[in-house]
Amino acid sequence: PPASHFVCPVAAVIPVPEDVDPKAAVFLANMETAVNLVLDAKPLLGEHVVVLGQGVLGLLTSSLLAQFPLASLLTVDAIEMRRSLSQQAGAAQVFDPDSESDIDSLHEKLRSDAANSGADLVLELTGSPAALNLAVASCGYAGRIVVGSWYGSKRAEINLGERFHRHRMSIVSSQVSSIAPELTGRWDKARRFTQAWEMISKC
C-alpha cells in the first residue's frame, strides 16, 4: 500500500525490461490492473463496450480495449482533459457524466448501435459507487458489468430492480490481488507481469 518507506527483499525486485522507458515503468502496477480487468471482462469480437472513468486506470484499460476488434468503444469521464486523452487512447466517443445531454446521447448511441438497447460490456472504473447506476442504465440484455473500482467504505443506493432485473445483467468483481479461478491453470502473476510490460512497451 502507499507508504513513505518500504523494505523490499532482493528476490521481490522486478527488473525493468530494456525496451521499456523507466518513466513508463511507473505504470506497471496500473497496467497490471488493466490487464487483469480485460482478462476478467472477456471482450468479444464485435461487442459494444462502455468504460466509466478515464483516470490512469481507465485510460490504460481503454487503450487495451482499443486494440480489440470491437463494434464500439465509448468512454465517460467528468474531466475534459481526461476525455481528450481517452480519444487519443482509442475511444470512438467520450461523454461527460455531468451533462444530461451527453448521457442522453450515450444512451441514444447505444440504442441505435447495440442489439437489445445497451452495451454488451460496461467497465466501472470511476471509484464512485453511484456510477453503478449509470452502468446498469448503459448495459444491454444479458450484458456484463465489471467493477474494477475500489470503494473502500463508500456506499450508494443501486437500482437492482426494473432494467437490471428484466435484462438479466451480470455484475463481475475484478481485483488485481488475485487471478480469476478459471484462468489460474494457465495464468499466474509472473505471466500477468510479462503481459503488462508488453502492453506498456506498446502504449
mmCIF file with all atom_site columns, C-alpha atoms in Angstrom:
data_model
loop_
_atom_site.group_PDB
_atom_site.id
_atom_site.type_symbol
_atom_site.label_atom_id
_atom_site.label_alt_id
_atom_site.label_comp_id
_atom_site.label_asym_id
_atom_site.label_entity_id
_atom_site.label_seq_id
_atom_site.pdbx_PDB_ins_code
_atom_site.Cartn_x
_atom_site.Cartn_y
_atom_site.Cartn_z
_atom_site.occupancy
_atom_site.B_iso_or_equiv
_atom_site.pdbx_formal_charge
_atom_site.auth_seq_id
_atom_site.auth_comp_id
_atom_site.auth_asym_id
_atom_site.auth_atom_id
_atom_site.pdbx_PDB_model_num
ATOM 1   C CA . PRO A 1 1   ? 0.000   0.000   0.000   1.00 0.00 ? 1   PRO A CA 1
ATOM 2   C CA . PRO A 1 2   ? 1.060   3.671   -0.279  1.00 0.00 ? 2   PRO A CA 1
ATOM 3   C CA . ALA A 1 3   ? 3.858   4.470   2.189   1.00 0.00 ? 3   ALA A CA 1
ATOM 4   C CA . SER A 1 4   ? 6.834   6.787   2.616   1.00 0.00 ? 4   SER A CA 1
ATOM 5   C CA . HIS A 1 5   ? 9.282   3.872   3.069   1.00 0.00 ? 5   HIS A CA 1
ATOM 6   C CA . PHE A 1 6   ? 9.331   0.211   2.117   1.00 0.00 ? 6   PHE A CA 1
ATOM 7   C CA . VAL A 1 7   ? 11.908  -2.537  2.671   1.00 0.00 ? 7   VAL A CA 1
ATOM 8   C CA . CYS A 1 8   ? 11.884  -4.860  -0.322  1.00 0.00 ? 8   CYS A CA 1
ATOM 9   C CA . PRO A 1 9   ? 13.601  -8.258  -0.370  1.00 0.00 ? 9   PRO A CA 1
ATOM 10  C CA . VAL A 1 10  ? 16.033  -8.517  -3.302  1.00 0.00 ? 10  VAL A CA 1
ATOM 11  C CA . ALA A 1 11  ? 14.151  -11.588 -4.559  1.00 0.00 ? 11  ALA A CA 1
ATOM 12  C CA . ALA A 1 12  ? 10.998  -9.482  -4.890  1.00 0.00 ? 12  ALA A CA 1
ATOM 13  C CA . VAL A 1 13  ? 12.585  -6.832  -7.129  1.00 0.00 ? 13  VAL A CA 1
ATOM 14  C CA . ILE A 1 14  ? 11.221  -6.769  -10.669 1.00 0.00 ? 14  ILE A CA 1
ATOM 15  C CA . PRO A 1 15  ? 13.781  -5.577  -13.240 1.00 0.00 ? 15  PRO A CA 1
ATOM 16  C CA . VAL A 1 16  ? 12.584  -3.118  -15.874 1.00 0.00 ? 16  VAL A CA 1
ATOM 17  C CA . PRO A 1 17  ? 12.944  -4.641  -19.380 1.00 0.00 ? 17  PRO A CA 1
ATOM 18  C CA . GLU A 1 18  ? 15.473  -2.893  -21.624 1.00 0.00 ? 18  GLU A CA 1
ATOM 19  C CA . ASP A 1 19  ? 12.799  -1.890  -24.147 1.00 0.00 ? 19  ASP A CA 1
ATOM 20  C CA . VAL A 1 20  ? 10.684  -0.083  -21.517 1.00 0.00 ? 20  VAL A CA 1
ATOM 21  C CA . ASP A 1 21  ? 11.343  3.583   -20.735 1.00 0.00 ? 21  ASP A CA 1
ATOM 22  C CA . PRO A 1 22  ? 11.910  3.912   -16.960 1.00 0.00 ? 22  PRO A CA 1
ATOM 23  C CA . LYS A 1 23  ? 9.397   6.788   -16.925 1.00 0.00 ? 23  LYS A CA 1
ATOM 24  C CA . ALA A 1 24  ? 6.788   4.439   -18.414 1.00 0.00 ? 24  ALA A CA 1
ATOM 25  C CA . ALA A 1 25  ? 7.730   1.725   -15.922 1.00 0.00 ? 25  ALA A CA 1
ATOM 26  C CA . VAL A 1 26  ? 5.985   3.645   -13.137 1.00 0.00 ? 26  VAL A CA 1
ATOM 27  C CA . PHE A 1 27  ? 2.709   2.493   -14.710 1.00 0.00 ? 27  PHE A CA 1
ATOM 28  C CA . LEU A 1 28  ? 3.436   -1.204  -14.115 1.00 0.00 ? 28  LEU A CA 1
ATOM 29  C CA . ALA A 1 29  ? 1.021   -1.616  -11.196 1.00 0.00 ? 29  ALA A CA 1
ATOM 30  C CA . ASN A 1 30  ? -1.763  0.227   -13.040 1.00 0.00 ? 30  ASN A CA 1
ATOM 31  C CA . MET A 1 31  ? -1.120  -1.685  -16.269 1.00 0.00 ? 31  MET A CA 1
ATOM 32  C CA . GLU A 1 32  ? -1.168  -4.982  -14.381 1.00 0.00 ? 32  GLU A CA 1
ATOM 33  C CA . THR A 1 33  ? -4.595  -3.974  -13.042 1.00 0.00 ? 33  THR A CA 1
ATOM 34  C CA . ALA A 1 34  ? -5.757  -3.004  -16.546 1.00 0.00 ? 34  ALA A CA 1
ATOM 35  C CA . VAL A 1 35  ? -4.591  -6.371  -17.922 1.00 0.00 ? 35  VAL A CA 1
ATOM 36  C CA . ASN A 1 36  ? -6.448  -8.111  -15.100 1.00 0.00 ? 36  ASN A CA 1
ATOM 37  C CA . LEU A 1 37  ? -9.598  -6.114  -15.892 1.00 0.00 ? 37  LEU A CA 1
ATOM 38  C CA . VAL A 1 38  ? -9.501  -7.108  -19.543 1.00 0.00 ? 38  VAL A CA 1
ATOM 39  C CA . LEU A 1 39  ? -8.949  -10.768 -18.607 1.00 0.00 ? 39  LEU A CA 1
ATOM 40  C CA . ASP A 1 40  ? -11.980 -10.597 -16.308 1.00 0.00 ? 40  ASP A CA 1
ATOM 41  C CA . ALA A 1 41  ? -14.104 -8.652  -18.807 1.00 0.00 ? 41  ALA A CA 1
ATOM 42  C CA . LYS A 1 42  ? -13.521 -11.103 -21.674 1.00 0.00 ? 42  LYS A CA 1
ATOM 43  C CA . PRO A 1 43  ? -14.318 -8.663  -24.518 1.00 0.00 ? 43  PRO A CA 1
ATOM 44  C CA . LEU A 1 44  ? -15.604 -10.385 -27.642 1.00 0.00 ? 44  LEU A CA 1
ATOM 45  C CA . LEU A 1 45  ? -15.412 -9.646  -31.348 1.00 0.00 ? 45  LEU A CA 1
ATOM 46  C CA . GLY A 1 46  ? -17.957 -7.028  -32.374 1.00 0.00 ? 46  GLY A CA 1
ATOM 47  C CA . GLU A 1 47  ? -19.067 -6.048  -28.878 1.00 0.00 ? 47  GLU A CA 1
ATOM 48  C CA . HIS A 1 48  ? -20.194 -2.590  -27.794 1.00 0.00 ? 48  HIS A CA 1
ATOM 49  C CA . VAL A 1 49  ? -18.131 -1.566  -24.760 1.00 0.00 ? 49  VAL A CA 1
ATOM 50  C CA . VAL A 1 50  ? -18.505 1.352   -22.346 1.00 0.00 ? 50  VAL A CA 1
ATOM 51  C CA . VAL A 1 51  ? -15.781 2.349   -19.861 1.00 0.00 ? 51  VAL A CA 1
ATOM 52  C CA . LEU A 1 52  ? -16.877 4.598   -16.991 1.00 0.00 ? 52  LEU A CA 1
ATOM 53  C CA . GLY A 1 53  ? -13.945 6.586   -15.614 1.00 0.00 ? 53  GLY A CA 1
ATOM 54  C CA . GLN A 1 54  ? -10.862 7.749   -17.513 1.00 0.00 ? 54  GLN A CA 1
ATOM 55  C CA . GLY A 1 55  ? -8.312  8.253   -14.786 1.00 0.00 ? 55  GLY A CA 1
ATOM 56  C CA . VAL A 1 56  ? -4.972  6.475   -15.161 1.00 0.00 ? 56  VAL A CA 1
ATOM 57  C CA . LEU A 1 57  ? -6.550  3.025   -14.815 1.00 0.00 ? 57  LEU A CA 1
ATOM 58  C CA . GLY A 1 58  ? -9.451  3.866   -17.119 1.00 0.00 ? 58  GLY A CA 1
ATOM 59  C CA . LEU A 1 59  ? -7.157  5.273   -19.796 1.00 0.00 ? 59  LEU A CA 1
ATOM 60  C CA . LEU A 1 60  ? -4.853  2.239   -19.700 1.00 0.00 ? 60  LEU A CA 1
ATOM 61  C CA . THR A 1 61  ? -7.842  -0.111  -19.838 1.00 0.00 ? 61  THR A CA 1
ATOM 62  C CA . SER A 1 62  ? -9.346  1.813   -22.749 1.00 0.00 ? 62  SER A CA 1
ATOM 63  C CA . SER A 1 63  ? -6.015  1.684   -24.601 1.00 0.00 ? 63  SER A CA 1
ATOM 64  C CA . LEU A 1 64  ? -6.013  -2.118  -24.247 1.00 0.00 ? 64  LEU A CA 1
ATOM 65  C CA . LEU A 1 65  ? -9.654  -2.451  -25.312 1.00 0.00 ? 65  LEU A CA 1
ATOM 66  C CA . ALA A 1 66  ? -8.982  -0.231  -28.342 1.00 0.00 ? 66  ALA A CA 1
ATOM 67  C CA . GLN A 1 67  ? -6.710  -2.991  -29.661 1.00 0.00 ? 67  GLN A CA 1
ATOM 68  C CA . PHE A 1 68  ? -9.666  -5.419  -29.860 1.00 0.00 ? 68  PHE A CA 1
ATOM 69  C CA . PRO A 1 69  ? -11.955 -5.637  -32.927 1.00 0.00 ? 69  PRO A CA 1
ATOM 70  C CA . LEU A 1 70  ? -14.912 -4.135  -31.052 1.00 0.00 ? 70  LEU A CA 1
ATOM 71  C CA . ALA A 1 71  ? -18.005 -2.665  -32.659 1.00 0.00 ? 71  ALA A CA 1
ATOM 72  C CA . SER A 1 72  ? -17.607 0.437   -30.497 1.00 0.00 ? 72  SER A CA 1
ATOM 73  C CA . LEU A 1 73  ? -15.635 1.728   -27.515 1.00 0.00 ? 73  LEU A CA 1
ATOM 74  C CA . LEU A 1 74  ? -17.371 4.548   -25.649 1.00 0.00 ? 74  LEU A CA 1
ATOM 75  C CA . THR A 1 75  ? -15.992 6.199   -22.524 1.00 0.00 ? 75  THR A CA 1
ATOM 76  C CA . VAL A 1 76  ? -17.325 8.507   -19.816 1.00 0.00 ? 76  VAL A CA 1
ATOM 77  C CA . ASP A 1 77  ? -15.477 10.986  -17.586 1.00 0.00 ? 77  ASP A CA 1
ATOM 78  C CA . ALA A 1 78  ? -16.264 14.333  -15.955 1.00 0.00 ? 78  ALA A CA 1
ATOM 79  C CA . ILE A 1 79  ? -12.848 15.910  -16.609 1.00 0.00 ? 79  ILE A CA 1
ATOM 80  C CA . GLU A 1 80  ? -12.296 17.484  -20.023 1.00 0.00 ? 80  GLU A CA 1
ATOM 81  C CA . MET A 1 81  ? -8.561  16.673  -20.195 1.00 0.00 ? 81  MET A CA 1
ATOM 82  C CA . ARG A 1 82  ? -9.284  13.005  -19.469 1.00 0.00 ? 82  ARG A CA 1
ATOM 83  C CA . ARG A 1 83  ? -11.948 12.938  -22.193 1.00 0.00 ? 83  ARG A CA 1
ATOM 84  C CA . SER A 1 84  ? -9.382  14.287  -24.662 1.00 0.00 ? 84  SER A CA 1
ATOM 85  C CA . LEU A 1 85  ? -6.789  11.691  -23.579 1.00 0.00 ? 85  LEU A CA 1
ATOM 86  C CA . SER A 1 86  ? -9.448  8.991   -23.867 1.00 0.00 ? 86  SER A CA 1
ATOM 87  C CA . GLN A 1 87  ? -9.972  9.768   -27.533 1.00 0.00 ? 87  GLN A CA 1
ATOM 88  C CA . GLN A 1 88  ? -6.207  9.635   -28.028 1.00 0.00 ? 88  GLN A CA 1
ATOM 89  C CA . ALA A 1 89  ? -6.255  6.217   -26.338 1.00 0.00 ? 89  ALA A CA 1
ATOM 90  C CA . GLY A 1 90  ? -8.736  4.949   -28.912 1.00 0.00 ? 90  GLY A CA 1
ATOM 91  C CA . ALA A 1 91  ? -12.257 5.711   -27.684 1.00 0.00 ? 91  ALA A CA 1
ATOM 92  C CA . ALA A 1 92  ? -14.692 6.320   -30.537 1.00 0.00 ? 92  ALA A CA 1
ATOM 93  C CA . GLN A 1 93  ? -16.746 8.779   -28.470 1.00 0.00 ? 93  GLN A CA 1
ATOM 94  C CA . VAL A 1 94  ? -16.406 10.283  -24.997 1.00 0.00 ? 94  VAL A CA 1
ATOM 95  C CA . PHE A 1 95  ? -19.209 11.592  -22.792 1.00 0.00 ? 95  PHE A CA 1
ATOM 96  C CA . ASP A 1 96  ? -19.463 13.869  -19.746 1.00 0.00 ? 96  ASP A CA 1
ATOM 97  C CA . PRO A 1 97  ? -21.487 12.239  -16.921 1.00 0.00 ? 97  PRO A CA 1
ATOM 98  C CA . ASP A 1 98  ? -22.368 15.695  -15.546 1.00 0.00 ? 98  ASP A CA 1
ATOM 99  C CA . SER A 1 99  ? -24.031 16.670  -18.809 1.00 0.00 ? 99  SER A CA 1
ATOM 100 C CA . GLU A 1 100 ? -27.609 15.443  -19.145 1.00 0.00 ? 100 GLU A CA 1
ATOM 101 C CA . SER A 1 101 ? -27.456 15.885  -22.918 1.00 0.00 ? 101 SER A CA 1
ATOM 102 C CA . ASP A 1 102 ? -24.216 13.861  -23.090 1.00 0.00 ? 102 ASP A CA 1
ATOM 103 C CA . ILE A 1 103 ? -25.737 10.965  -21.137 1.00 0.00 ? 103 ILE A CA 1
ATOM 104 C CA . ASP A 1 104 ? -28.864 11.143  -23.326 1.00 0.00 ? 104 ASP A CA 1
ATOM 105 C CA . SER A 1 105 ? -26.548 10.978  -26.354 1.00 0.00 ? 105 SER A CA 1
ATOM 106 C CA . LEU A 1 106 ? -24.700 7.992   -24.872 1.00 0.00 ? 106 LEU A CA 1
ATOM 107 C CA . HIS A 1 107 ? -27.932 6.066   -24.382 1.00 0.00 ? 107 HIS A CA 1
ATOM 108 C CA . GLU A 1 108 ? -29.215 7.098   -27.806 1.00 0.00 ? 108 GLU A CA 1
ATOM 109 C CA . LYS A 1 109 ? -25.943 5.873   -29.334 1.00 0.00 ? 109 LYS A CA 1
ATOM 110 C CA . LEU A 1 110 ? -26.313 2.537   -27.528 1.00 0.00 ? 110 LEU A CA 1
ATOM 111 C CA . ARG A 1 111 ? -29.960 2.228   -28.607 1.00 0.00 ? 111 ARG A CA 1
ATOM 112 C CA . SER A 1 112 ? -29.108 2.869   -32.248 1.00 0.00 ? 112 SER A CA 1
ATOM 113 C CA . ASP A 1 113 ? -25.914 0.788   -32.447 1.00 0.00 ? 113 ASP A CA 1
ATOM 114 C CA . ALA A 1 114 ? -26.323 -2.072  -29.995 1.00 0.00 ? 114 ALA A CA 1
ATOM 115 C CA . ALA A 1 115 ? -28.701 -5.010  -30.025 1.00 0.00 ? 115 ALA A CA 1
ATOM 116 C CA . ASN A 1 116 ? -31.125 -5.016  -27.092 1.00 0.00 ? 116 ASN A CA 1
ATOM 117 C CA . SER A 1 117 ? -30.579 -1.301  -26.420 1.00 0.00 ? 117 SER A CA 1
ATOM 118 C CA . GLY A 1 118 ? -27.381 -1.315  -24.457 1.00 0.00 ? 118 GLY A CA 1
ATOM 119 C CA . ALA A 1 119 ? -23.720 -2.184  -24.217 1.00 0.00 ? 119 ALA A CA 1
ATOM 120 C CA . ASP A 1 120 ? -22.535 -5.773  -24.176 1.00 0.00 ? 120 ASP A CA 1
ATOM 121 C CA . LEU A 1 121 ? -19.879 -4.857  -21.630 1.00 0.00 ? 121 LEU A CA 1
ATOM 122 C CA . VAL A 1 122 ? -19.550 -1.978  -19.164 1.00 0.00 ? 122 VAL A CA 1
ATOM 123 C CA . LEU A 1 123 ? -16.466 -1.419  -17.000 1.00 0.00 ? 123 LEU A CA 1
ATOM 124 C CA . GLU A 1 124 ? -16.943 0.740   -13.898 1.00 0.00 ? 124 GLU A CA 1
ATOM 125 C CA . LEU A 1 125 ? -13.617 2.408   -13.015 1.00 0.00 ? 125 LEU A CA 1
ATOM 126 C CA . THR A 1 126 ? -14.683 5.736   -11.514 1.00 0.00 ? 126 THR A CA 1
ATOM 127 C CA . GLY A 1 127 ? -14.125 4.940   -7.835  1.00 0.00 ? 127 GLY A CA 1
ATOM 128 C CA . SER A 1 128 ? -17.667 6.178   -7.160  1.00 0.00 ? 128 SER A CA 1
ATOM 129 C CA . PRO A 1 129 ? -20.257 3.503   -6.277  1.00 0.00 ? 129 PRO A CA 1
ATOM 130 C CA . ALA A 1 130 ? -23.019 5.829   -7.514  1.00 0.00 ? 130 ALA A CA 1
ATOM 131 C CA . ALA A 1 131 ? -21.668 5.224   -11.044 1.00 0.00 ? 131 ALA A CA 1
ATOM 132 C CA . LEU A 1 132 ? -23.055 1.694   -10.867 1.00 0.00 ? 132 LEU A CA 1
ATOM 133 C CA . ASN A 1 133 ? -26.491 3.138   -11.652 1.00 0.00 ? 133 ASN A CA 1
ATOM 134 C CA . LEU A 1 134 ? -25.100 4.596   -14.889 1.00 0.00 ? 134 LEU A CA 1
ATOM 135 C CA . ALA A 1 135 ? -23.501 1.211   -15.594 1.00 0.00 ? 135 ALA A CA 1
ATOM 136 C CA . VAL A 1 136 ? -26.884 -0.505  -15.205 1.00 0.00 ? 136 VAL A CA 1
ATOM 137 C CA . ALA A 1 137 ? -28.584 2.153   -17.350 1.00 0.00 ? 137 ALA A CA 1
ATOM 138 C CA . SER A 1 138 ? -25.977 1.637   -20.105 1.00 0.00 ? 138 SER A CA 1
ATOM 139 C CA . CYS A 1 139 ? -25.897 -2.171  -20.091 1.00 0.00 ? 139 CYS A CA 1
ATOM 140 C CA . GLY A 1 140 ? -27.904 -4.267  -22.539 1.00 0.00 ? 140 GLY A CA 1
ATOM 141 C CA . TYR A 1 141 ? -29.722 -7.571  -22.238 1.00 0.00 ? 141 TYR A CA 1
ATOM 142 C CA . ALA A 1 142 ? -27.521 -10.275 -20.664 1.00 0.00 ? 142 ALA A CA 1
ATOM 143 C CA . GLY A 1 143 ? -24.665 -7.762  -20.602 1.00 0.00 ? 143 GLY A CA 1
ATOM 144 C CA . ARG A 1 144 ? -21.755 -7.759  -18.184 1.00 0.00 ? 144 ARG A CA 1
ATOM 145 C CA . ILE A 1 145 ? -20.794 -5.036  -15.732 1.00 0.00 ? 145 ILE A CA 1
ATOM 146 C CA . VAL A 1 146 ? -17.208 -5.415  -14.499 1.00 0.00 ? 146 VAL A CA 1
ATOM 147 C CA . VAL A 1 147 ? -16.446 -3.439  -11.347 1.00 0.00 ? 147 VAL A CA 1
ATOM 148 C CA . GLY A 1 148 ? -12.783 -2.554  -11.027 1.00 0.00 ? 148 GLY A CA 1
ATOM 149 C CA . SER A 1 149 ? -13.253 0.410   -8.683  1.00 0.00 ? 149 SER A CA 1
ATOM 150 C CA . TRP A 1 150 ? -12.102 0.316   -5.075  1.00 0.00 ? 150 TRP A CA 1
ATOM 151 C CA . TYR A 1 151 ? -14.909 1.840   -3.000  1.00 0.00 ? 151 TYR A CA 1
ATOM 152 C CA . GLY A 1 152 ? -13.455 1.220   0.461   1.00 0.00 ? 152 GLY A CA 1
ATOM 153 C CA . SER A 1 153 ? -16.177 2.105   2.969   1.00 0.00 ? 153 SER A CA 1
ATOM 154 C CA . LYS A 1 154 ? -18.203 4.187   0.476   1.00 0.00 ? 154 LYS A CA 1
ATOM 155 C CA . ARG A 1 155 ? -21.772 3.040   -0.154  1.00 0.00 ? 155 ARG A CA 1
ATOM 156 C CA . ALA A 1 156 ? -24.513 4.064   -2.571  1.00 0.00 ? 156 ALA A CA 1
ATOM 157 C CA . GLU A 1 157 ? -28.056 3.079   -3.399  1.00 0.00 ? 157 GLU A CA 1
ATOM 158 C CA . ILE A 1 158 ? -28.085 0.947   -6.535  1.00 0.00 ? 158 ILE A CA 1
ATOM 159 C CA . ASN A 1 159 ? -31.223 0.228   -8.516  1.00 0.00 ? 159 ASN A CA 1
ATOM 160 C CA . LEU A 1 160 ? -31.216 -3.544  -8.978  1.00 0.00 ? 160 LEU A CA 1
ATOM 161 C CA . GLY A 1 161 ? -34.873 -3.650  -9.950  1.00 0.00 ? 161 GLY A CA 1
ATOM 162 C CA . GLU A 1 162 ? -36.524 -2.723  -13.228 1.00 0.00 ? 162 GLU A CA 1
ATOM 163 C CA . ARG A 1 163 ? -33.906 -2.649  -16.007 1.00 0.00 ? 163 ARG A CA 1
ATOM 164 C CA . PHE A 1 164 ? -31.284 -4.689  -14.122 1.00 0.00 ? 164 PHE A CA 1
ATOM 165 C CA . HIS A 1 165 ? -33.672 -7.490  -13.246 1.00 0.00 ? 165 HIS A CA 1
ATOM 166 C CA . ARG A 1 166 ? -35.509 -7.647  -16.588 1.00 0.00 ? 166 ARG A CA 1
ATOM 167 C CA . HIS A 1 167 ? -32.298 -7.562  -18.608 1.00 0.00 ? 167 HIS A CA 1
ATOM 168 C CA . ARG A 1 168 ? -30.553 -10.436 -16.815 1.00 0.00 ? 168 ARG A CA 1
ATOM 169 C CA . MET A 1 169 ? -27.321 -8.491  -16.316 1.00 0.00 ? 169 MET A CA 1
ATOM 170 C CA . SER A 1 170 ? -24.238 -9.871  -14.573 1.00 0.00 ? 170 SER A CA 1
ATOM 171 C CA . ILE A 1 171 ? -22.033 -7.877  -12.195 1.00 0.00 ? 171 ILE A CA 1
ATOM 172 C CA . VAL A 1 172 ? -18.456 -9.151  -12.003 1.00 0.00 ? 172 VAL A CA 1
ATOM 173 C CA . SER A 1 173 ? -15.941 -8.131  -9.354  1.00 0.00 ? 173 SER A CA 1
ATOM 174 C CA . SER A 1 174 ? -12.384 -7.646  -10.633 1.00 0.00 ? 174 SER A CA 1
ATOM 175 C CA . GLN A 1 175 ? -9.481  -7.337  -8.188  1.00 0.00 ? 175 GLN A CA 1
ATOM 176 C CA . VAL A 1 176 ? -5.807  -7.454  -9.109  1.00 0.00 ? 176 VAL A CA 1
ATOM 177 C CA . SER A 1 177 ? -4.722  -9.212  -5.906  1.00 0.00 ? 177 SER A CA 1
ATOM 178 C CA . SER A 1 178 ? -5.873  -12.499 -7.439  1.00 0.00 ? 178 SER A CA 1
ATOM 179 C CA . ILE A 1 179 ? -6.433  -14.073 -10.845 1.00 0.00 ? 179 ILE A CA 1
ATOM 180 C CA . ALA A 1 180 ? -9.841  -15.413 -11.862 1.00 0.00 ? 180 ALA A CA 1
ATOM 181 C CA . PRO A 1 181 ? -10.053 -19.106 -10.848 1.00 0.00 ? 181 PRO A CA 1
ATOM 182 C CA . GLU A 1 182 ? -10.881 -20.227 -14.392 1.00 0.00 ? 182 GLU A CA 1
ATOM 183 C CA . LEU A 1 183 ? -7.564  -18.765 -15.600 1.00 0.00 ? 183 LEU A CA 1
ATOM 184 C CA . THR A 1 184 ? -5.212  -19.981 -12.876 1.00 0.00 ? 184 THR A CA 1
ATOM 185 C CA . GLY A 1 185 ? -4.403  -23.199 -14.730 1.00 0.00 ? 185 GLY A CA 1
ATOM 186 C CA . ARG A 1 186 ? -2.661  -21.088 -17.390 1.00 0.00 ? 186 ARG A CA 1
ATOM 187 C CA . TRP A 1 187 ? -2.089  -17.676 -15.830 1.00 0.00 ? 187 TRP A CA 1
ATOM 188 C CA . ASP A 1 188 ? -0.041  -16.669 -12.806 1.00 0.00 ? 188 ASP A CA 1
ATOM 189 C CA . LYS A 1 189 ? 1.231   -13.296 -11.594 1.00 0.00 ? 189 LYS A CA 1
ATOM 190 C CA . ALA A 1 190 ? 4.526   -13.706 -13.451 1.00 0.00 ? 190 ALA A CA 1
ATOM 191 C CA . ARG A 1 191 ? 2.703   -14.166 -16.757 1.00 0.00 ? 191 ARG A CA 1
ATOM 192 C CA . ARG A 1 192 ? 0.459   -11.192 -15.965 1.00 0.00 ? 192 ARG A CA 1
ATOM 193 C CA . PHE A 1 193 ? 3.533   -9.020  -15.249 1.00 0.00 ? 193 PHE A CA 1
ATOM 194 C CA . THR A 1 194 ? 5.079   -10.112 -18.559 1.00 0.00 ? 194 THR A CA 1
ATOM 195 C CA . GLN A 1 195 ? 1.886   -9.140  -20.369 1.00 0.00 ? 195 GLN A CA 1
ATOM 196 C CA . ALA A 1 196 ? 1.752   -5.804  -18.534 1.00 0.00 ? 196 ALA A CA 1
ATOM 197 C CA . TRP A 1 197 ? 5.336   -4.964  -19.577 1.00 0.00 ? 197 TRP A CA 1
ATOM 198 C CA . GLU A 1 198 ? 4.476   -5.816  -23.186 1.00 0.00 ? 198 GLU A CA 1
ATOM 199 C CA . MET A 1 199 ? 1.428   -3.555  -23.111 1.00 0.00 ? 199 MET A CA 1
ATOM 200 C CA . ILE A 1 200 ? 3.463   -0.697  -21.585 1.00 0.00 ? 200 ILE A CA 1
ATOM 201 C CA . SER A 1 201 ? 6.021   -1.025  -24.378 1.00 0.00 ? 201 SER A CA 1
ATOM 202 C CA . LYS A 1 202 ? 3.209   -0.693  -26.960 1.00 0.00 ? 202 LYS A CA 1
ATOM 203 C CA . CYS A 1 203 ? 1.484   2.344   -25.409 1.00 0.00 ? 203 CYS A CA 1
#
